[in-house]
PDB file of C-alpha atoms in Angstrom:
ATOM      1  CA  MET A   1      -3.853 -16.376  34.047  1.00 50.00           C
ATOM      2  CA  PRO A   2      -2.828 -19.964  35.068  1.00 57.00           C
ATOM      3  CA  ILE A   3       0.896 -20.738  35.107  1.00 59.00           C
ATOM      4  CA  LEU A   4       0.586 -23.367  32.345  1.00 55.00           C
ATOM      5  CA  GLU A   5      -1.207 -20.923  30.055  1.00 55.00           C
ATOM      6  CA  LYS A   6       1.498 -18.315  30.671  1.00 61.00           C
ATOM      7  CA  GLN A   7       4.195 -20.842  29.791  1.00 59.00           C
ATOM      8  CA  ILE A   8       2.385 -21.822  26.586  1.00 48.00           C
ATOM      9  CA  ASN A   9       1.966 -18.166  25.548  1.00 53.00           C
ATOM     10  CA  ARG A  10       5.642 -17.454  26.303  1.00 61.00           C
ATOM     11  CA  HIS A  11       6.674 -20.459  24.230  1.00 46.00           C
ATOM     12  CA  LEU A  12       4.469 -19.369  21.318  1.00 46.00           C
ATOM     13  CA  ASN A  13       5.918 -15.845  21.452  1.00 50.00           C
ATOM     14  CA  GLU A  14       9.432 -17.279  21.357  1.00 52.00           C
ATOM     15  CA  ILE A  15       8.543 -19.370  18.299  1.00 43.00           C
ATOM     16  CA  ILE A  16       7.115 -16.312  16.520  1.00 46.00           C
ATOM     17  CA  LEU A  17      10.220 -14.291  17.384  1.00 51.00           C
ATOM     18  CA  GLN A  18      12.488 -17.055  16.059  1.00 54.00           C
ATOM     19  CA  GLN A  19      10.449 -17.267  12.863  1.00 51.00           C
ATOM     20  CA  ASP A  20      10.705 -13.511  12.358  1.00 73.00           C
ATOM     21  CA  ARG A  21      14.471 -13.494  12.898  1.00 78.00           C
ATOM     22  CA  ARG A  22      15.022 -15.346   9.635  1.00 83.00           C
ATOM     23  CA  PHE A  23      13.551 -12.381   7.778  1.00 88.00           C
ATOM     24  CA  VAL A  24      15.930  -9.778   9.264  1.00 86.00           C
ATOM     25  CA  ARG A  25      18.633 -10.185   6.626  1.00 89.00           C
ATOM     26  CA  PRO A  26      16.218 -10.387   3.647  1.00 91.00           C
ATOM     27  CA  ARG A  27      14.545  -7.164   4.828  1.00 89.00           C
ATOM     28  CA  LYS A  28      17.882  -5.353   5.025  1.00 91.00           C
ATOM     29  CA  GLN A  29      18.836  -6.655   1.595  1.00 93.00           C
ATOM     30  CA  LEU A  30      15.539  -5.409   0.176  1.00 94.00           C
ATOM     31  CA  VAL A  31      16.141  -1.934   1.601  1.00 94.00           C
ATOM     32  CA  GLU A  32      19.634  -1.836   0.092  1.00 94.00           C
ATOM     33  CA  LEU A  33      18.242  -2.928  -3.271  1.00 96.00           C
ATOM     34  CA  LEU A  34      15.633  -0.167  -3.231  1.00 96.00           C
ATOM     35  CA  LYS A  35      18.365   2.367  -2.475  1.00 94.00           C
ATOM     36  CA  LYS A  36      20.293   1.157  -5.515  1.00 96.00           C
ATOM     37  CA  LYS A  37      17.141   1.453  -7.612  1.00 95.00           C
ATOM     38  CA  GLY A  38      16.875   5.132  -6.705  1.00 95.00           C
ATOM     39  CA  ILE A  39      14.568   5.378  -3.680  1.00 95.00           C
ATOM     40  CA  LYS A  40      15.963   8.268  -1.639  1.00 95.00           C
ATOM     41  CA  ASP A  41      13.392   8.970   1.085  1.00 96.00           C
ATOM     42  CA  GLU A  42      14.888   7.439   4.226  1.00 94.00           C
ATOM     43  CA  ARG A  43      11.497   7.399   5.943  1.00 95.00           C
ATOM     44  CA  ILE A  44      10.100   5.123   3.236  1.00 96.00           C
ATOM     45  CA  LEU A  45      13.142   2.860   3.377  1.00 95.00           C
ATOM     46  CA  MET A  46      12.818   2.599   7.159  1.00 93.00           C
ATOM     47  CA  ALA A  47       9.119   1.747   6.826  1.00 94.00           C
ATOM     48  CA  ILE A  48       9.829  -1.005   4.306  1.00 94.00           C
ATOM     49  CA  GLY A  49      12.552  -2.345   6.570  1.00 92.00           C
ATOM     50  CA  LYS A  50      10.131  -2.426   9.497  1.00 91.00           C
ATOM     51  CA  ILE A  51       6.890  -3.817   8.067  1.00 94.00           C
ATOM     52  CA  PRO A  52       6.668  -7.655   8.151  1.00 93.00           C
ATOM     53  CA  ARG A  53       5.624  -8.240   4.542  1.00 96.00           C
ATOM     54  CA  HIS A  54       5.688 -12.009   5.108  1.00 95.00           C
ATOM     55  CA  LYS A  55       2.680 -11.691   7.412  1.00 94.00           C
ATOM     56  CA  LEU A  56       0.572 -10.375   4.523  1.00 96.00           C
ATOM     57  CA  ILE A  57       1.017 -13.333   2.178  1.00 96.00           C
ATOM     58  CA  ASP A  58       0.459 -17.079   2.252  1.00 95.00           C
ATOM     59  CA  THR A  59       3.052 -19.035   4.233  1.00 93.00           C
ATOM     60  CA  ALA A  60       3.931 -20.971   1.070  1.00 95.00           C
ATOM     61  CA  LEU A  61       5.338 -17.713  -0.328  1.00 96.00           C
ATOM     62  CA  HIS A  62       7.365 -16.698   2.722  1.00 94.00           C
ATOM     63  CA  SER A  63      10.663 -17.491   1.027  1.00 94.00           C
ATOM     64  CA  LYS A  64       9.818 -14.791  -1.547  1.00 96.00           C
ATOM     65  CA  ALA A  65       8.384 -12.264   0.912  1.00 96.00           C
ATOM     66  CA  TYR A  66      11.322  -9.841   0.650  1.00 96.00           C
ATOM     67  CA  ASN A  67      12.053 -10.297  -3.024  1.00 97.00           C
ATOM     68  CA  ASP A  68      11.403  -7.159  -5.032  1.00 96.00           C
ATOM     69  CA  THR A  69       8.440  -8.669  -6.808  1.00 95.00           C
ATOM     70  CA  ALA A  70       4.642  -8.668  -6.730  1.00 94.00           C
ATOM     71  CA  LEU A  71       3.061 -11.755  -5.142  1.00 95.00           C
ATOM     72  CA  PRO A  72      -0.488 -13.175  -5.328  1.00 95.00           C
ATOM     73  CA  ILE A  73      -2.881 -12.565  -2.436  1.00 95.00           C
ATOM     74  CA  GLY A  74      -6.000 -14.129  -3.947  1.00 92.00           C
ATOM     75  CA  MET A  75      -9.041 -12.728  -5.777  1.00 88.00           C
ATOM     76  CA  GLY A  76      -6.807 -12.147  -8.806  1.00 87.00           C
ATOM     77  CA  GLN A  77      -4.923  -9.437  -6.864  1.00 90.00           C
ATOM     78  CA  THR A  78      -1.308  -9.016  -5.767  1.00 92.00           C
ATOM     79  CA  ILE A  79       0.734  -7.412  -3.037  1.00 94.00           C
ATOM     80  CA  SER A  80       2.643  -4.855  -5.072  1.00 91.00           C
ATOM     81  CA  GLN A  81       6.349  -4.999  -5.815  1.00 93.00           C
ATOM     82  CA  PRO A  82       8.176  -3.161  -2.980  1.00 96.00           C
ATOM     83  CA  TYR A  83       9.919  -0.847  -5.457  1.00 94.00           C
ATOM     84  CA  THR A  84       6.551   0.138  -6.925  1.00 93.00           C
ATOM     85  CA  VAL A  85       5.132   0.849  -3.463  1.00 95.00           C
ATOM     86  CA  ALA A  86       8.200   2.899  -2.542  1.00 96.00           C
ATOM     87  CA  ALA A  87       8.183   4.810  -5.841  1.00 94.00           C
ATOM     88  CA  GLN A  88       4.492   5.708  -5.631  1.00 95.00           C
ATOM     89  CA  THR A  89       4.864   6.744  -1.998  1.00 97.00           C
ATOM     90  CA  GLU A  90       7.884   8.913  -2.811  1.00 96.00           C
ATOM     91  CA  LEU A  91       5.914  10.659  -5.568  1.00 95.00           C
ATOM     92  CA  LEU A  92       3.164  11.503  -3.061  1.00 96.00           C
ATOM     93  CA  ALA A  93       5.685  13.487  -0.975  1.00 96.00           C
ATOM     94  CA  ILE A  94       3.773  12.749   2.225  1.00 94.00           C
ATOM     95  CA  GLU A  95       4.268  14.814   5.373  1.00 96.00           C
ATOM     96  CA  PRO A  96       3.068  13.784   8.867  1.00 97.00           C
ATOM     97  CA  GLY A  97      -0.593  14.651   9.298  1.00 97.00           C
ATOM     98  CA  ASP A  98      -1.410  14.625   5.572  1.00 98.00           C
ATOM     99  CA  LYS A  99      -4.773  13.114   4.692  1.00 98.00           C
ATOM    100  CA  VAL A 100      -4.245  10.379   2.099  1.00 98.00           C
ATOM    101  CA  LEU A 101      -6.717   8.290   0.128  1.00 98.00           C
ATOM    102  CA  GLU A 102      -5.588   4.883  -1.125  1.00 98.00           C
ATOM    103  CA  ILE A 103      -7.523   3.178  -3.912  1.00 96.00           C
ATOM    104  CA  GLY A 104      -7.055  -0.588  -3.628  1.00 94.00           C
ATOM    105  CA  THR A 105      -6.294  -1.680  -0.056  1.00 96.00           C
ATOM    106  CA  GLY A 106      -5.266  -5.175  -1.153  1.00 95.00           C
ATOM    107  CA  SER A 107      -3.048  -6.758   1.484  1.00 96.00           C
ATOM    108  CA  GLY A 108      -2.727  -3.505   3.454  1.00 97.00           C
ATOM    109  CA  TYR A 109       0.994  -3.149   2.668  1.00 97.00           C
ATOM    110  CA  GLN A 110       0.837   0.290   1.009  1.00 96.00           C
ATOM    111  CA  CYS A 111      -1.571   1.417   3.725  1.00 97.00           C
ATOM    112  CA  MET A 112       0.971   0.462   6.395  1.00 97.00           C
ATOM    113  CA  ILE A 113       3.739   2.381   4.633  1.00 97.00           C
ATOM    114  CA  LEU A 114       1.547   5.483   4.579  1.00 98.00           C
ATOM    115  CA  CYS A 115       0.723   5.047   8.277  1.00 97.00           C
ATOM    116  CA  GLU A 116       4.439   4.760   9.066  1.00 96.00           C
ATOM    117  CA  LEU A 117       4.951   8.151   7.410  1.00 97.00           C
ATOM    118  CA  GLY A 118       2.390   9.675   9.755  1.00 97.00           C
ATOM    119  CA  ALA A 119      -0.429  10.059   7.238  1.00 98.00           C
ATOM    120  CA  GLU A 120      -4.115   9.958   8.105  1.00 98.00           C
ATOM    121  CA  VAL A 121      -5.108   7.127   5.784  1.00 98.00           C
ATOM    122  CA  TYR A 122      -8.425   6.320   4.117  1.00 98.00           C
ATOM    123  CA  SER A 123      -8.516   3.239   1.905  1.00 98.00           C
ATOM    124  CA  VAL A 124     -11.100   1.722  -0.444  1.00 98.00           C
ATOM    125  CA  GLU A 125     -11.114  -1.968  -1.455  1.00 96.00           C
ATOM    126  CA  ARG A 126     -13.447  -3.588  -3.981  1.00 94.00           C
ATOM    127  CA  HIS A 127     -13.212  -7.159  -2.629  1.00 95.00           C
ATOM    128  CA  LYS A 128     -14.894  -7.821   0.722  1.00 96.00           C
ATOM    129  CA  GLU A 129     -12.576 -10.721   1.516  1.00 96.00           C
ATOM    130  CA  LEU A 130      -9.441  -8.627   1.003  1.00 97.00           C
ATOM    131  CA  TYR A 131     -11.014  -5.764   2.967  1.00 97.00           C
ATOM    132  CA  HIS A 132     -11.582  -8.019   5.993  1.00 97.00           C
ATOM    133  CA  ARG A 133      -8.112  -9.558   5.759  1.00 97.00           C
ATOM    134  CA  ALA A 134      -6.413  -6.170   5.464  1.00 97.00           C
ATOM    135  CA  LYS A 135      -8.464  -4.758   8.338  1.00 97.00           C
ATOM    136  CA  GLU A 136      -7.387  -7.661  10.563  1.00 97.00           C
ATOM    137  CA  ALA A 137      -3.733  -7.356   9.493  1.00 97.00           C
ATOM    138  CA  LEU A 138      -3.677  -3.634  10.214  1.00 97.00           C
ATOM    139  CA  LYS A 139      -5.193  -4.194  13.647  1.00 96.00           C
ATOM    140  CA  GLU A 140      -2.780  -7.031  14.452  1.00 94.00           C
ATOM    141  CA  LEU A 141       0.258  -4.939  13.523  1.00 94.00           C
ATOM    142  CA  GLY A 142      -0.966  -1.819  15.307  1.00 94.00           C
ATOM    143  CA  TYR A 143      -1.865   0.441  12.380  1.00 96.00           C
ATOM    144  CA  LYS A 144      -4.931   2.683  12.326  1.00 96.00           C
ATOM    145  CA  ALA A 145      -6.664   3.575   9.081  1.00 98.00           C
ATOM    146  CA  MET A 146     -10.211   4.073   7.823  1.00 98.00           C
ATOM    147  CA  LEU A 147     -11.215   1.284   5.419  1.00 98.00           C
ATOM    148  CA  LYS A 148     -14.339   0.608   3.399  1.00 98.00           C
ATOM    149  CA  VAL A 149     -15.608  -1.699   0.658  1.00 98.00           C
ATOM    150  CA  GLY A 150     -16.591   0.179  -2.469  1.00 96.00           C
ATOM    151  CA  ASP A 151     -15.809   1.394  -5.967  1.00 94.00           C
ATOM    152  CA  GLY A 152     -12.437   3.074  -5.665  1.00 93.00           C
ATOM    153  CA  THR A 153     -12.784   4.853  -8.998  1.00 92.00           C
ATOM    154  CA  LEU A 154     -15.347   7.097  -7.277  1.00 95.00           C
ATOM    155  CA  GLY A 155     -12.981   7.926  -4.434  1.00 96.00           C
ATOM    156  CA  TRP A 156     -14.343   8.582  -0.943  1.00 98.00           C
ATOM    157  CA  SER A 157     -16.021  11.978  -1.050  1.00 97.00           C
ATOM    158  CA  THR A 158     -17.119  11.909   2.594  1.00 97.00           C
ATOM    159  CA  TYR A 159     -13.624  12.758   3.820  1.00 97.00           C
ATOM    160  CA  ALA A 160     -12.392  14.805   0.844  1.00 97.00           C
ATOM    161  CA  PRO A 161     -10.353  16.808   0.086  1.00 98.00           C
ATOM    162  CA  TYR A 162      -7.109  14.822   0.325  1.00 98.00           C
ATOM    163  CA  ASP A 163      -3.490  15.938   0.358  1.00 98.00           C
ATOM    164  CA  GLY A 164      -2.588  12.785  -1.541  1.00 98.00           C
ATOM    165  CA  ILE A 165      -4.368  10.047  -3.472  1.00 98.00           C
ATOM    166  CA  VAL A 166      -2.596   6.873  -4.569  1.00 97.00           C
ATOM    167  CA  VAL A 167      -4.107   4.317  -6.924  1.00 95.00           C
ATOM    168  CA  THR A 168      -2.657   0.812  -6.736  1.00 88.00           C
ATOM    169  CA  ALA A 169      -4.209  -0.565  -9.946  1.00 82.00           C
ATOM    170  CA  GLY A 170      -3.899   0.373 -13.603  1.00 83.00           C
ATOM    171  CA  ALA A 171      -6.612   2.673 -14.983  1.00 86.00           C
ATOM    172  CA  PRO A 172      -7.632   3.309 -18.612  1.00 86.00           C
ATOM    173  CA  VAL A 173      -8.098   7.024 -17.829  1.00 91.00           C
ATOM    174  CA  VAL A 174      -7.755   9.317 -14.813  1.00 92.00           C
ATOM    175  CA  PRO A 175     -11.095   9.195 -12.914  1.00 93.00           C
ATOM    176  CA  ASP A 176     -12.533  12.709 -12.603  1.00 94.00           C
ATOM    177  CA  ASP A 177     -13.862  11.976  -9.114  1.00 95.00           C
ATOM    178  CA  LEU A 178     -10.340  11.426  -7.799  1.00 96.00           C
ATOM    179  CA  VAL A 179      -9.020  14.639  -9.321  1.00 96.00           C
ATOM    180  CA  GLN A 180     -11.913  16.600  -7.822  1.00 96.00           C
ATOM    181  CA  GLN A 181     -11.219  15.157  -4.366  1.00 98.00           C
ATOM    182  CA  LEU A 182      -7.697  16.624  -4.231  1.00 98.00           C
ATOM    183  CA  SER A 183      -7.007  19.627  -2.045  1.00 98.00           C
ATOM    184  CA  VAL A 184      -5.171  22.567  -3.615  1.00 97.00           C
ATOM    185  CA  GLY A 185      -1.554  21.444  -3.565  1.00 97.00           C
ATOM    186  CA  GLY A 186      -2.660  17.813  -3.347  1.00 98.00           C
ATOM    187  CA  ARG A 187      -1.138  15.077  -5.511  1.00 98.00           C
ATOM    188  CA  LEU A 188      -2.725  12.129  -7.302  1.00 98.00           C
ATOM    189  CA  VAL A 189      -0.378   9.266  -8.224  1.00 96.00           C
ATOM    190  CA  ILE A 190      -1.974   6.827 -10.656  1.00 93.00           C
ATOM    191  CA  PRO A 191      -0.827   4.337 -13.324  1.00 90.00           C
ATOM    192  CA  VAL A 192      -2.737   4.868 -16.596  1.00 90.00           C
ATOM    193  CA  GLY A 193      -2.594   2.809 -19.780  1.00 85.00           C
ATOM    194  CA  ASP A 194      -3.804  -0.448 -21.296  1.00 80.00           C
ATOM    195  CA  ASP A 195      -3.875  -3.962 -19.822  1.00 73.00           C
ATOM    196  CA  GLU A 196      -0.224  -4.562 -20.747  1.00 75.00           C
ATOM    197  CA  LYS A 197       1.568  -1.465 -19.498  1.00 81.00           C
ATOM    198  CA  GLN A 198       0.776   1.775 -17.690  1.00 85.00           C
ATOM    199  CA  MET A 199       2.489   5.147 -17.420  1.00 88.00           C
ATOM    200  CA  MET A 200       2.784   6.449 -13.860  1.00 92.00           C
ATOM    201  CA  LEU A 201       1.229   9.903 -13.632  1.00 94.00           C
ATOM    202  CA  ARG A 202       1.423  12.524 -10.908  1.00 96.00           C
ATOM    203  CA  ILE A 203      -1.307  15.127 -11.071  1.00 96.00           C
ATOM    204  CA  THR A 204      -0.974  18.124  -8.760  1.00 97.00           C
ATOM    205  CA  ARG A 205      -3.865  20.475  -8.106  1.00 97.00           C
ATOM    206  CA  VAL A 206      -2.253  23.905  -8.256  1.00 96.00           C
ATOM    207  CA  SER A 207      -5.510  25.880  -7.875  1.00 96.00           C
ATOM    208  CA  GLU A 208      -9.253  25.277  -7.836  1.00 92.00           C
ATOM    209  CA  ASN A 209      -9.321  24.879 -11.619  1.00 92.00           C
ATOM    210  CA  GLU A 210      -5.688  24.226 -12.587  1.00 95.00           C
ATOM    211  CA  TYR A 211      -3.727  20.994 -12.561  1.00 95.00           C
ATOM    212  CA  GLU A 212      -0.151  20.046 -13.352  1.00 95.00           C
ATOM    213  CA  ARG A 213       0.416  16.645 -14.984  1.00 94.00           C
ATOM    214  CA  GLU A 214       3.714  14.755 -14.957  1.00 93.00           C
ATOM    215  CA  GLU A 215       4.396  11.553 -16.888  1.00 89.00           C
ATOM    216  CA  LEU A 216       6.884   9.217 -15.231  1.00 85.00           C
ATOM    217  CA  ALA A 217       8.133   5.641 -15.675  1.00 74.00           C
ATOM    218  CA  ASP A 218       6.230   2.637 -17.061  1.00 73.00           C
ATOM    219  CA  PHE A 219       4.810   0.073 -14.638  1.00 72.00           C
ATOM    220  CA  LYS A 220       2.595  -3.025 -14.704  1.00 67.00           C
ATOM    221  CA  PHE A 221      -0.452  -3.228 -12.395  1.00 68.00           C
ATOM    222  CA  VAL A 222      -3.586  -5.304 -12.047  1.00 65.00           C
ATOM    223  CA  PRO A 223      -6.570  -3.499 -13.664  1.00 68.00           C
ATOM    224  CA  LEU A 224      -8.565  -0.850 -11.800  1.00 69.00           C
ATOM    225  CA  ILE A 225     -12.141  -2.135 -11.843  1.00 72.00           C
ATOM    226  CA  GLY A 226     -15.078   0.201 -11.334  1.00 70.00           C
ATOM    227  CA  GLU A 227     -17.506   2.664 -12.873  1.00 75.00           C
ATOM    228  CA  LYS A 228     -14.661   5.006 -13.912  1.00 60.00           C
ATOM    229  CA  GLY A 229     -12.164   2.198 -14.511  1.00 64.00           C
ATOM    230  CA  TRP A 230     -12.255  -0.971 -16.626  1.00 57.00           C
ATOM    231  CA  GLY A 231     -15.909  -1.648 -15.816  1.00 61.00           C
ATOM    232  CA  GLU A 232     -17.520  -3.935 -13.271  1.00 60.00           C
ATOM    233  CA  SER A 233     -16.764  -7.665 -13.328  1.00 48.00           C
TER     234      SER A 233
END
């Protein structure tokens, strides 16, 4: 590589590093806030403190990147509120090596958190544009996951069963396909309700034909679109 090109690359890397430094304090503050809100899993907190959320949103929103709020990413979708991501992930109770299915790749943020926990991640996204952007972001930041474009309400039967399934959009009902794709002992975390508010559910498959259902806090998500969701649009 020519000397001039090396100097240019070094200079660009220094600029990127300087830009990232301004997010160090906001990241730490976000982690502390999530602790106060009740997130206890240190692995999740470390993951949130590590992942550069600002790289997954438009530069115009960088000043809000580490606020505990959902932000638009286009196509009528959002990057979820960090507390929501942390809470859903905590409910999954992921262990390294677990096979996890994510419904709604979006920006790739939740996918990255799952990868940080050592999960083998499969993720389904309805929008091709978001799929391509998330795939590129994951590659750029060094995360490996299996992604596809499709109807998330049908799951991804090819790689079933899963130790955990997380749905990042609000559903009118629990899709049967997702429940059937759980392994025994596996957990499905999904927000279910109307278009105003959803109840977070955790469904655990305790045997081949038995399931345990827990109703948790209220949340607000974008709608889950698909054959077993709010219908195609």
